[in-house]
Amino acid sequence: MDTPQAIEGYELSPQQRRLWRLAGGGTGAYRARAEVVLRGALDPRRLAAALARVVERHEILRTAWESLAGLPLPVQVIRSPREVLPLPLPWLDLAGLAASRREATAAAFAAAVAAAPFDLARGAVLRAGVVRDAADRHRLVLAVPALCADLEAMAQLVAELGREMAGAAAGEPLQYADYCEWLREVRAAPEA
């Protein structure tokens, strides 16, 4: 007889449940994406470290979706940073490419980074890539499943990454699992 599986997890929010069903079981078909132009010299190690610090602080960027026998929807399980880091950070250097081919090549690379499959079971949900247009101009591409972020959350992620790159880390963020729990309690509370 199999022993029931025990994990510590969180229910999906109403929005996540809808996206899970729309995507046919969390395929990652729905994504939030941002592309940011960075001016000036860019140190790849510094960018990777800044991304890692953001992932360490935000549980939703380390969240896995685990299906359990008997449950129609998965539960969210927060992974430790060491389970999802380091992030792959592909770079494409276009500085030597003819200007006429640069934009199409950059767009194809950005699309490939954003379309790369997410490992939802492992919790590796942040995709990033960098296009180097010139010594002092880079494009950072970020993508996450829509289960993790919407466009507003992506804007906040970009802003926080900017602060990290500038060396000013943000305070303790509100974790998405806490928000989901609060939202569930509000919906379950009787009307006043």
Coordinates of N, CA, C and O in Angstrom, one line a residue:
M1 N 0.8 -1.2 0.0 CA 0.0 0.0 0.0 C 0.9 1.2 0.0 O 1.8 1.4 0.8
D2 N 0.6 2.2 -0.9 CA 1.4 3.4 -1.0 C 1.1 4.3 0.2 O -0.1 4.5 0.6
T3 N 2.1 5.0 0.7 CA 1.9 6.0 1.7 C 1.5 7.3 1.1 O 2.1 7.6 0.1
P4 N 0.5 8.0 1.6 CA 0.1 9.2 1.0 C 1.3 10.2 1.0 O 2.1 10.3 1.9
Q5 N 1.4 11.0 -0.1 CA 2.4 11.9 -0.3 C 2.1 13.2 0.6 O 1.0 13.7 0.6
A6 N 3.1 13.6 1.4 CA 2.9 14.8 2.2 C 3.8 15.9 1.8 O 5.0 15.7 1.7
I7 N 3.3 17.0 1.4 CA 4.1 18.2 1.0 C 3.5 19.4 1.7 O 2.3 19.4 2.0
E8 N 4.3 20.4 1.9 CA 3.8 21.7 2.3 C 3.6 22.6 1.1 O 4.5 22.9 0.4
G9 N 2.3 22.9 0.9 CA 2.0 23.7 -0.3 C 0.9 24.7 -0.1 O 0.3 24.7 1.0
Y10 N 0.6 25.4 -1.1 CA -0.5 26.4 -1.0 C -1.5 26.2 -2.2 O -1.0 25.9 -3.3
E11 N -2.7 26.6 -1.9 CA -3.7 26.5 -3.0 C -3.4 27.6 -4.0 O -2.8 28.6 -3.7
L12 N -3.9 27.3 -5.2 CA -3.7 28.3 -6.3 C -4.8 29.4 -6.0 O -5.8 29.2 -5.5
S13 N -4.4 30.7 -6.4 CA -5.4 31.8 -6.3 C -6.4 31.6 -7.4 O -6.3 30.8 -8.3
P14 N -7.5 32.3 -7.3 CA -8.6 32.2 -8.3 C -8.0 32.5 -9.7 O -8.4 31.8 -10.7
Q15 N -7.1 33.5 -9.8 CA -6.6 33.8 -11.1 C -5.7 32.6 -11.6 O -5.7 32.3 -12.8
Q16 N -4.9 32.1 -10.7 CA -4.0 31.0 -11.1 C -4.8 29.7 -11.5 O -4.5 29.1 -12.5
R17 N -5.9 29.5 -10.8 CA -6.8 28.3 -11.2 C -7.3 28.5 -12.6 O -7.3 27.6 -13.4
R18 N -7.8 29.7 -12.9 CA -8.3 30.0 -14.3 C -7.2 29.8 -15.3 O -7.4 29.2 -16.3
L19 N -6.0 30.4 -15.1 CA -4.9 30.2 -16.0 C -4.5 28.8 -16.2 O -4.2 28.3 -17.3
W20 N -4.5 28.0 -15.1 CA -4.1 26.6 -15.2 C -5.1 25.9 -16.1 O -4.7 25.1 -17.0
R21 N -6.4 26.1 -15.9 CA -7.4 25.5 -16.8 C -7.3 25.9 -18.2 O -7.4 25.1 -19.1
L22 N -7.1 27.3 -18.4 CA -7.0 27.8 -19.8 C -5.8 27.2 -20.5 O -5.9 27.0 -21.7
A23 N -4.7 27.1 -19.8 CA -3.5 26.6 -20.4 C -3.4 25.1 -20.6 O -2.5 24.5 -21.0
G24 N -4.5 24.4 -20.2 CA -4.5 23.0 -20.3 C -3.6 22.3 -19.4 O -2.9 21.3 -19.8
G25 N -3.5 22.7 -18.1 CA -2.7 22.0 -17.1 C -1.3 22.6 -16.9 O -0.4 21.9 -16.7
G26 N -1.2 23.9 -17.0 CA 0.0 24.6 -16.7 C 1.2 24.4 -17.6 O 2.3 24.2 -17.3
T27 N 0.8 24.4 -18.9 CA 1.9 24.2 -19.9 C 2.8 25.4 -20.0 O 3.9 25.4 -20.6
G28 N 2.5 26.5 -19.4 CA 3.3 27.7 -19.4 C 3.0 28.5 -20.7 O 3.7 29.4 -21.1
A29 N 1.8 28.2 -21.3 CA 1.5 28.9 -22.6 C 1.3 30.4 -22.4 O 1.5 31.1 -23.3
Y30 N 0.8 30.8 -21.3 CA 0.5 32.2 -21.0 C 1.7 32.7 -20.2 O 2.1 32.1 -19.2
R31 N 2.3 33.8 -20.7 CA 3.5 34.3 -20.1 C 3.5 35.8 -19.9 O 2.8 36.5 -20.7
A32 N 4.2 36.3 -19.0 CA 4.4 37.7 -18.8 C 5.9 37.9 -19.2 O 6.8 37.2 -18.9
R33 N 6.1 39.0 -20.0 CA 7.4 39.2 -20.6 C 7.7 40.7 -20.5 O 6.9 41.5 -20.7
A34 N 9.0 41.0 -20.3 CA 9.5 42.3 -20.3 C 10.8 42.4 -21.1 O 11.6 41.4 -21.0
E35 N 11.0 43.5 -21.8 CA 12.3 43.7 -22.5 C 12.7 45.1 -22.1 O 12.0 46.1 -22.3
V36 N 13.9 45.2 -21.6 CA 14.4 46.4 -21.0 C 15.8 46.8 -21.7 O 16.6 45.9 -21.9
V37 N 15.9 48.0 -22.2 CA 17.1 48.5 -22.7 C 18.0 49.0 -21.6 O 17.6 49.8 -20.8
L38 N 19.3 48.5 -21.5 CA 20.2 48.9 -20.5 C 21.3 49.7 -21.2 O 21.9 49.2 -22.2
R39 N 21.6 50.9 -20.7 CA 22.7 51.7 -21.3 C 23.9 51.7 -20.4 O 23.8 51.6 -19.2
G40 N 25.1 51.7 -21.1 CA 26.3 51.6 -20.3 C 26.9 50.2 -20.3 O 26.3 49.3 -20.8
A41 N 28.1 50.1 -19.8 CA 28.7 48.8 -19.7 C 27.9 47.9 -18.8 O 27.3 48.3 -17.8
L42 N 27.9 46.6 -19.1 CA 27.1 45.6 -18.4 C 28.0 44.5 -18.0 O 28.5 43.8 -18.9
D43 N 28.1 44.2 -16.7 CA 28.9 43.1 -16.2 C 28.0 41.9 -16.1 O 27.1 41.9 -15.3
P44 N 28.3 40.8 -16.8 CA 27.4 39.6 -16.8 C 27.3 39.0 -15.4 O 26.2 38.6 -14.9
R45 N 28.4 39.0 -14.6 CA 28.4 38.5 -13.3 C 27.5 39.3 -12.3 O 26.8 38.8 -11.5
R46 N 27.6 40.6 -12.5 CA 26.8 41.5 -11.6 C 25.3 41.3 -11.9 O 24.5 41.3 -11.0
L47 N 25.0 41.2 -13.2 CA 23.6 41.0 -13.6 C 23.1 39.7 -13.1 O 22.0 39.6 -12.5
A48 N 23.8 38.6 -13.2 CA 23.4 37.3 -12.7 C 23.3 37.3 -11.2 O 22.3 36.7 -10.7
A49 N 24.1 38.0 -10.5 CA 24.0 38.1 -9.0 C 22.7 38.9 -8.7 O 22.0 38.5 -7.7
A50 N 22.5 40.0 -9.4 CA 21.2 40.8 -9.1 C 20.0 39.9 -9.3 O 19.1 39.9 -8.5
L51 N 20.0 39.2 -10.4 CA 18.8 38.3 -10.7 C 18.7 37.3 -9.6 O 17.6 37.0 -9.2
A52 N 19.8 36.7 -9.2 CA 19.7 35.7 -8.1 C 19.2 36.3 -6.8 O 18.4 35.6 -6.1
R53 N 19.6 37.5 -6.5 CA 19.1 38.1 -5.3 C 17.5 38.4 -5.3 O 16.8 38.2 -4.4
V54 N 17.1 38.7 -6.5 CA 15.6 38.9 -6.7 C 14.9 37.6 -6.6 O 13.9 37.5 -5.9
V55 N 15.4 36.6 -7.2 CA 14.8 35.2 -7.0 C 14.8 34.8 -5.6 O 13.9 34.2 -5.1
E56 N 15.9 35.0 -4.9 CA 16.0 34.6 -3.5 C 14.9 35.3 -2.6 O 14.4 34.7 -1.7
R57 N 14.6 36.6 -2.9 CA 13.7 37.3 -2.1 C 12.2 37.0 -2.5 O 11.4 37.1 -1.6
H58 N 11.9 36.6 -3.7 CA 10.6 36.4 -4.1 C 10.2 35.0 -4.3 O 10.7 34.3 -5.3
E59 N 9.5 34.5 -3.4 CA 9.1 33.0 -3.4 C 8.4 32.6 -4.7 O 8.6 31.5 -5.2
I60 N 7.6 33.5 -5.3 CA 6.9 33.1 -6.5 C 7.8 32.8 -7.6 O 7.5 32.0 -8.5
L61 N 9.0 33.3 -7.6 CA 10.0 33.0 -8.6 C 10.7 31.7 -8.3 O 11.6 31.3 -9.1
R62 N 10.4 31.1 -7.2 CA 10.9 29.8 -6.9 C 9.8 28.8 -6.6 O 10.0 27.8 -5.9
T63 N 8.6 29.0 -7.1 CA 7.5 28.2 -6.8 C 7.3 27.1 -7.9 O 7.4 27.4 -9.1
A64 N 7.1 25.9 -7.4 CA 6.8 24.8 -8.2 C 5.3 24.4 -8.1 O 4.7 24.8 -7.1
W65 N 4.8 23.8 -9.1 CA 3.4 23.3 -9.1 C 3.4 21.8 -9.1 O 3.9 21.2 -10.1
E66 N 3.0 21.2 -8.0 CA 3.0 19.8 -7.8 C 1.6 19.2 -7.8 O 0.7 19.7 -7.0
S67 N 1.3 18.2 -8.7 CA 0.0 17.6 -8.7 C 0.0 16.4 -7.7 O 1.0 15.7 -7.7
L68 N -1.0 16.3 -7.0 CA -1.2 15.2 -6.0 C -2.4 14.3 -6.4 O -3.4 14.9 -6.9
A69 N -2.2 13.1 -6.2 CA -3.3 12.1 -6.5 C -4.6 12.6 -5.8 O -4.6 12.9 -4.6
G70 N -5.7 12.6 -6.5 CA -7.0 12.9 -6.0 C -7.3 14.4 -6.0 O -8.4 14.8 -5.7
L71 N -6.4 15.3 -6.3 CA -6.6 16.7 -6.4 C -6.7 17.1 -7.9 O -5.8 16.8 -8.7
P72 N -7.7 17.9 -8.2 CA -7.9 18.3 -9.6 C -6.9 19.4 -10.1 O -6.6 19.5 -11.3
L73 N -6.4 20.1 -9.1 CA -5.4 21.2 -9.4 C -4.1 21.0 -8.6 O -4.2 20.4 -7.5
P74 N -3.0 21.4 -9.1 CA -1.8 21.3 -8.3 C -1.8 22.2 -7.1 O -2.6 23.1 -7.0
V75 N -0.8 22.1 -6.3 CA -0.5 23.0 -5.2 C 0.8 23.7 -5.5 O 1.7 23.2 -6.2
Q76 N 1.0 24.9 -4.9 CA 2.2 25.6 -5.1 C 3.1 25.2 -4.0 O 2.8 25.3 -2.8
V77 N 4.4 24.9 -4.3 CA 5.4 24.5 -3.4 C 6.6 25.4 -3.6 O 7.1 25.5 -4.7
I78 N 7.0 26.1 -2.5 CA 8.1 27.0 -2.6 C 9.4 26.3 -2.5 O 9.6 25.6 -1.5
R79 N 10.2 26.4 -3.4 CA 11.5 25.8 -3.4 C 12.6 26.7 -2.8 O 12.4 27.9 -2.7
S80 N 13.6 26.1 -2.3 CA 14.7 26.9 -1.8 C 15.5 27.5 -2.9 O 15.5 27.0 -4.1
P81 N 16.2 28.6 -2.7 CA 17.0 29.2 -3.8 C 18.0 28.3 -4.4 O 18.2 28.3 -5.6
R82 N 18.6 27.4 -3.6 CA 19.6 26.5 -4.1 C 19.0 25.5 -5.1 O 19.7 24.9 -5.9
E83 N 17.7 25.2 -5.0 CA 17.0 24.3 -5.9 C 16.8 24.9 -7.3 O 16.6 24.1 -8.3
V84 N 16.8 26.2 -7.4 CA 16.5 26.8 -8.7 C 17.6 27.7 -9.3 O 17.6 28.1 -10.4
L85 N 18.6 28.0 -8.5 CA 19.7 28.8 -8.9 C 20.9 27.9 -9.2 O 21.1 26.9 -8.6
P86 N 21.8 28.3 -10.1 CA 21.8 29.6 -10.8 C 20.9 29.5 -12.0 O 20.6 28.5 -12.5
L87 N 20.4 30.7 -12.4 CA 19.6 30.8 -13.6 C 20.4 30.8 -14.8 O 21.5 31.4 -14.9
P88 N 19.9 30.1 -15.9 CA 20.6 30.3 -17.2 C 20.5 31.7 -17.6 O 19.4 32.3 -17.5
L89 N 21.5 32.3 -18.2 CA 21.5 33.7 -18.7 C 22.2 33.7 -20.0 O 23.4 34.2 -20.1
P90 N 21.5 33.3 -21.1 CA 22.2 33.3 -22.4 C 22.4 34.8 -22.8 O 21.6 35.7 -22.6
W91 N 23.6 35.0 -23.5 CA 23.9 36.3 -24.1 C 24.1 36.1 -25.6 O 24.6 35.1 -26.1
L92 N 23.6 37.1 -26.3 CA 23.8 37.2 -27.8 C 24.5 38.5 -28.1 O 23.9 39.5 -27.8
D93 N 25.7 38.4 -28.7 CA 26.4 39.6 -29.0 C 26.2 40.0 -30.5 O 26.6 39.2 -31.4
L94 N 25.5 41.1 -30.7 CA 25.2 41.5 -32.1 C 26.1 42.7 -32.5 O 25.8 43.3 -33.6
A95 N 27.0 43.1 -31.7 CA 27.8 44.3 -31.9 C 28.5 44.2 -33.3 O 28.6 45.2 -34.0
G96 N 28.9 43.1 -33.7 CA 29.6 42.9 -35.0 C 28.7 42.6 -36.2 O 29.2 42.6 -37.3
L97 N 27.4 42.5 -35.9 CA 26.5 42.2 -37.0 C 26.0 43.4 -37.7 O 25.9 44.5 -37.1
A98 N 25.8 43.3 -39.0 CA 25.3 44.4 -39.8 C 24.0 45.0 -39.2 O 23.1 44.2 -38.8
A99 N 23.8 46.3 -39.2 CA 22.6 46.9 -38.6 C 21.4 46.4 -39.2 O 20.3 46.3 -38.6
S100 N 21.4 46.1 -40.5 CA 20.2 45.6 -41.2 C 19.7 44.2 -40.7 O 18.5 43.9 -40.8
R101 N 20.6 43.5 -40.1 CA 20.2 42.1 -39.6 C 20.0 42.1 -38.1 O 19.5 41.1 -37.5
R102 N 20.5 43.2 -37.4 CA 20.5 43.2 -36.0 C 19.1 43.1 -35.3 O 19.0 42.3 -34.4
E103 N 18.2 43.9 -35.8 CA 16.9 43.9 -35.1 C 16.1 42.5 -35.3 O 15.6 42.0 -34.3
A104 N 16.1 41.9 -36.4 CA 15.5 40.7 -36.6 C 16.1 39.6 -35.8 O 15.5 38.7 -35.2
T105 N 17.5 39.6 -35.7 CA 18.2 38.6 -34.9 C 17.9 38.8 -33.5 O 17.7 37.8 -32.7
A106 N 17.9 40.0 -33.0 CA 17.6 40.3 -31.6 C 16.1 39.9 -31.3 O 15.9 39.3 -30.2
A107 N 15.2 40.1 -32.1 CA 13.8 39.8 -31.9 C 13.6 38.2 -31.8 O 12.9 37.7 -31.0
A108 N 14.3 37.5 -32.7 CA 14.3 36.1 -32.7 C 14.9 35.5 -31.4 O 14.3 34.6 -30.8
F109 N 16.0 36.1 -31.0 CA 16.6 35.6 -29.7 C 15.7 35.9 -28.5 O 15.4 35.0 -27.7
A110 N 15.1 37.1 -28.5 CA 14.2 37.5 -27.4 C 13.0 36.5 -27.4 O 12.5 36.1 -26.3
A111 N 12.4 36.2 -28.5 CA 11.3 35.3 -28.6 C 11.7 33.9 -28.1 O 10.9 33.3 -27.5
A112 N 12.9 33.5 -28.5 CA 13.3 32.2 -28.1 C 13.5 32.1 -26.5 O 13.1 31.1 -25.9
V113 N 14.1 33.1 -26.0 CA 14.2 33.2 -24.5 C 12.9 33.1 -23.8 O 12.6 32.4 -22.9
A114 N 11.9 34.0 -24.3 CA 10.6 34.0 -23.7 C 9.8 32.7 -23.9 O 9.0 32.4 -23.1
A115 N 10.0 32.0 -25.0 CA 9.3 30.8 -25.4 C 9.9 29.6 -24.8 O 9.3 28.5 -24.9
A116 N 11.1 29.7 -24.2 CA 11.7 28.5 -23.7 C 10.8 27.8 -22.6 O 10.1 28.6 -21.8
P117 N 10.7 26.5 -22.6 CA 9.8 25.9 -21.6 C 10.2 26.1 -20.2 O 11.4 26.2 -19.9
F118 N 9.2 26.3 -19.4 CA 9.4 26.4 -17.9 C 9.4 25.1 -17.3 O 8.6 24.2 -17.7
D119 N 10.2 24.9 -16.3 CA 10.1 23.6 -15.5 C 9.3 23.9 -14.3 O 9.8 24.2 -13.2
L120 N 7.9 23.8 -14.5 CA 7.0 24.2 -13.4 C 7.1 23.2 -12.2 O 6.9 23.6 -11.1
A121 N 7.5 22.0 -12.4 CA 7.6 21.0 -11.4 C 8.9 21.3 -10.5 O 8.9 21.0 -9.3
R122 N 9.9 21.9 -11.1 CA 11.1 22.2 -10.4 C 11.1 23.6 -9.7 O 11.7 23.8 -8.7
G123 N 10.3 24.5 -10.3 CA 10.2 25.8 -9.7 C 11.2 26.8 -10.4 O 11.4 27.9 -9.9
A124 N 11.7 26.4 -11.6 CA 12.6 27.3 -12.3 C 11.7 28.0 -13.3 O 11.5 27.6 -14.4
V125 N 11.2 29.2 -12.8 CA 10.2 29.9 -13.6 C 10.6 31.2 -14.2 O 9.8 31.8 -14.9
L126 N 11.8 31.7 -13.9 CA 12.2 32.9 -14.5 C 13.2 32.6 -15.6 O 14.1 31.9 -15.5
R127 N 12.9 33.2 -16.8 CA 13.8 33.1 -17.9 C 14.4 34.5 -18.2 O 13.7 35.5 -18.1
A128 N 15.6 34.6 -18.5 CA 16.3 35.8 -18.8 C 17.3 35.6 -19.9 O 17.9 34.5 -20.0
G129 N 17.5 36.6 -20.6 CA 18.6 36.6 -21.7 C 19.0 38.0 -22.0 O 18.2 39.0 -21.8
V130 N 20.2 38.2 -22.6 CA 20.7 39.5 -22.9 C 21.2 39.6 -24.3 O 21.9 38.6 -24.8
V131 N 20.8 40.6 -25.0 CA 21.3 40.9 -26.3 C 22.2 42.1 -26.2 O 21.8 43.2 -25.6
R132 N 23.4 42.0 -26.7 CA 24.4 43.1 -26.6 C 24.4 43.7 -28.0 O 24.8 43.1 -29.0
D133 N 23.8 44.9 -28.1 CA 23.8 45.6 -29.4 C 25.1 46.4 -29.7 O 25.5 46.5 -30.8
A134 N 25.7 46.9 -28.6 CA 26.9 47.6 -28.7 C 27.6 47.6 -27.3 O 27.0 47.1 -26.4
A135 N 28.8 48.1 -27.2 CA 29.5 48.0 -25.9 C 28.7 48.7 -24.8 O 28.8 48.2 -23.6
D136 N 27.9 49.7 -25.1 CA 27.2 50.4 -24.1 C 25.7 50.3 -24.2 O 24.9 51.1 -23.7
R137 N 25.2 49.3 -25.0 CA 23.7 49.1 -25.1 C 23.4 47.6 -25.1 O 23.9 46.9 -25.9
H138 N 22.5 47.2 -24.2 CA 22.1 45.9 -24.0 C 20.6 45.8 -23.9 O 20.0 46.8 -23.4
R139 N 20.0 44.7 -24.3 CA 18.6 44.5 -24.0 C 18.4 43.2 -23.2 O 18.9 42.2 -23.5
L140 N 17.7 43.4 -22.1 CA 17.5 42.3 -21.1 C 16.1 41.8 -21.4 O 15.1 42.6 -21.4
V141 N 15.9 40.6 -21.6 CA 14.6 39.9 -21.8 C 14.3 39.1 -20.6 O 15.1 38.3 -20.2
L142 N 13.1 39.3 -20.0 CA 12.6 38.5 -18.9 C 11.3 37.9 -19.2 O 10.5 38.6 -19.8
A143 N 11.1 36.7 -18.8 CA 9.8 36.1 -19.0 C 9.5 35.1 -17.8 O 10.4 34.5 -17.2
V144 N 8.2 35.1 -17.4 CA 7.8 34.2 -16.4 C 6.4 33.7 -16.8 O 5.7 34.3 -17.6
P145 N 6.0 32.5 -16.3 CA 4.6 32.1 -16.6 C 3.6 33.1 -16.0 O 3.9 33.7 -14.9
A146 N 2.5 33.3 -16.6 CA 1.5 34.1 -16.1 C 0.9 33.7 -14.8 O 0.3 34.4 -14.0
L147 N 1.2 32.4 -14.4 CA 0.9 31.9 -13.1 C 1.6 32.7 -12.0 O 1.2 32.7 -10.8
C148 N 2.8 33.3 -12.4 CA 3.6 33.9 -11.4 C 3.5 35.4 -11.4 O 3.8 36.1 -10.4
A149 N 3.2 36.0 -12.5 CA 3.2 37.5 -12.6 C 2.3 37.9 -13.7 O 2.1 37.3 -14.7
D150 N 1.8 39.2 -13.6 CA 1.1 39.9 -14.6 C 2.0 41.0 -15.1 O 3.2 41.1 -14.6
L151 N 1.5 41.9 -15.9 CA 2.4 43.0 -16.4 C 2.8 43.9 -15.3 O 3.9 44.4 -15.4
E152 N 1.9 44.2 -14.4 CA 2.3 45.1 -13.3 C 3.4 44.5 -12.4 O 4.4 45.1 -12.0
A153 N 3.3 43.2 -12.2 CA 4.3 42.5 -11.4 C 5.7 42.5 -12.2 O 6.7 42.6 -11.6
M154 N 5.6 42.3 -13.5 CA 6.8 42.4 -14.3 C 7.5 43.8 -14.2 O 8.7 43.9 -14.1
A155 N 6.6 44.8 -14.2 CA 7.2 46.2 -14.1 C 7.9 46.3 -12.7 O 9.0 46.9 -12.6
Q156 N 7.3 45.8 -11.7 CA 7.9 45.8 -10.4 C 9.2 45.0 -10.3 O 10.2 45.4 -9.7
L157 N 9.2 43.9 -11.0 CA 10.4 43.1 -11.1 C 11.5 43.8 -11.7 O 12.7 43.8 -11.3
V158 N 11.2 44.5 -12.8 CA 12.2 45.3 -13.6 C 12.7 46.4 -12.7 O 14.0 46.6 -12.6
A159 N 11.8 47.1 -12.0 CA 12.3 48.2 -11.1 C 13.2 47.6 -10.0 O 14.2 48.3 -9.7
E160 N 12.8 46.5 -9.4 CA 13.6 45.9 -8.3 C 15.0 45.5 -8.8 O 16.0 45.7 -8.2
L161 N 15.0 44.9 -10.0 CA 16.2 44.5 -10.6 C 17.1 45.7 -10.9 O 18.3 45.7 -10.6
G162 N 16.5 46.8 -11.3 CA 17.3 48.1 -11.5 C 17.9 48.6 -10.1 O 19.0 49.0 -10.1
R163 N 17.1 48.5 -9.1 CA 17.6 48.9 -7.8 C 18.8 47.9 -7.3 O 19.8 48.4 -6.8
E164 N 18.6 46.6 -7.6 CA 19.7 45.7 -7.3 C 21.0 46.0 -8.1 O 22.0 46.0 -7.6
M165 N 20.8 46.3 -9.4 CA 22.0 46.7 -10.2 C 22.6 47.9 -9.7 O 23.8 48.1 -9.8
A166 N 21.8 48.8 -9.1 CA 22.3 50.1 -8.6 C 22.9 49.9 -7.2 O 23.5 50.8 -6.6
G167 N 22.6 48.7 -6.6 CA 23.1 48.4 -5.3 C 22.2 48.8 -4.1 O 22.6 48.7 -3.0
A168 N 20.9 49.1 -4.4 CA 20.0 49.5 -3.4 C 18.9 48.4 -3.3 O 17.9 48.5 -4.0
A169 N 19.1 47.4 -2.5 CA 18.1 46.3 -2.3 C 16.9 46.8 -1.7 O 16.9 47.7 -0.8
A170 N 15.8 46.3 -2.1 CA 14.4 46.7 -1.6 C 14.2 46.0 -0.2 O 15.0 45.1 0.2
G171 N 13.2 46.4 0.5 CA 12.8 45.8 1.7 C 12.2 44.5 1.5 O 12.2 43.9 0.4
E172 N 11.6 43.9 2.6 CA 11.0 42.6 2.5 C 9.8 42.6 1.7 O 8.8 43.3 2.0
P173 N 9.7 41.8 0.6 CA 8.5 41.9 -0.3 C 7.3 41.1 0.3 O 7.5 40.1 1.1
L174 N 6.1 41.4 -0.1 CA 5.0 40.6 0.2 C 5.1 39.4 -0.7 O 5.2 39.5 -1.9
Q175 N 4.9 38.2 -0.1 CA 5.0 37.0 -0.8 C 3.7 36.6 -1.4 O 2.7 36.8 -0.8
Y176 N 3.7 36.0 -2.6 CA 2.4 35.7 -3.3 C 1.6 34.7 -2.6 O 0.4 34.7 -2.5
A177 N 2.3 33.7 -1.9 CA 1.5 32.7 -1.2 C 0.7 33.3 -0.1 O -0.4 33.0 0.2
D178 N 1.3 34.4 0.6 CA 0.6 35.1 1.7 C -0.6 35.8 1.1 O -1.7 35.9 1.7
Y179 N -0.4 36.4 -0.1 CA -1.5 37.1 -0.7 C -2.6 36.2 -1.1 O -3.8 36.5 -0.8
C180 N -2.3 35.0 -1.6 CA -3.3 34.0 -2.0 C -4.1 33.6 -0.7 O -5.3 33.4 -0.8
E181 N -3.4 33.3 0.4 CA -4.0 32.9 1.6 C -5.0 34.0 2.1 O -6.1 33.8 2.5
W182 N -4.5 35.3 2.1 CA -5.4 36.4 2.5 C -6.6 36.5 1.6 O -7.7 36.7 2.1
L183 N -6.4 36.4 0.3 CA -7.5 36.5 -0.7 C -8.6 35.4 -0.4 O -9.8 35.6 -0.4
R184 N -8.1 34.1 -0.2 CA -9.0 33.0 0.1 C -9.8 33.3 1.4 O -11.0 33.1 1.4
E185 N -9.1 33.9 2.4 CA -9.8 34.2 3.7 C -10.9 35.3 3.5 O -12.0 35.2 4.0
V186 N -10.5 36.3 2.7 CA -11.5 37.3 2.4 C -12.7 36.8 1.7 O -13.9 37.1 2.0
R187 N -12.5 35.9 0.7 CA -13.6 35.3 -0.1 C -14.5 34.4 0.8 O -15.7 34.3 0.6
A188 N -13.9 33.8 1.8 CA -14.6 32.8 2.6 C -15.3 33.5 3.8 O -16.2 32.9 4.4
A189 N -14.9 34.7 4.1 CA -15.5 35.5 5.2 C -17.0 35.8 4.9 O -17.3 36.2 3.8
P190 N -17.9 35.8 5.9 CA -19.3 36.2 5.6 C -19.3 37.7 5.4 O -18.5 38.4 5.9
E191 N -20.3 38.1 4.6 CA -20.5 39.5 4.3 C -20.9 40.2 5.6 O -21.6 39.7 6.4
A192 N -20.3 41.4 5.8 CA -20.6 42.2 7.0 C -21.9 43.0 6.8 O -22.3 43.3 5.8

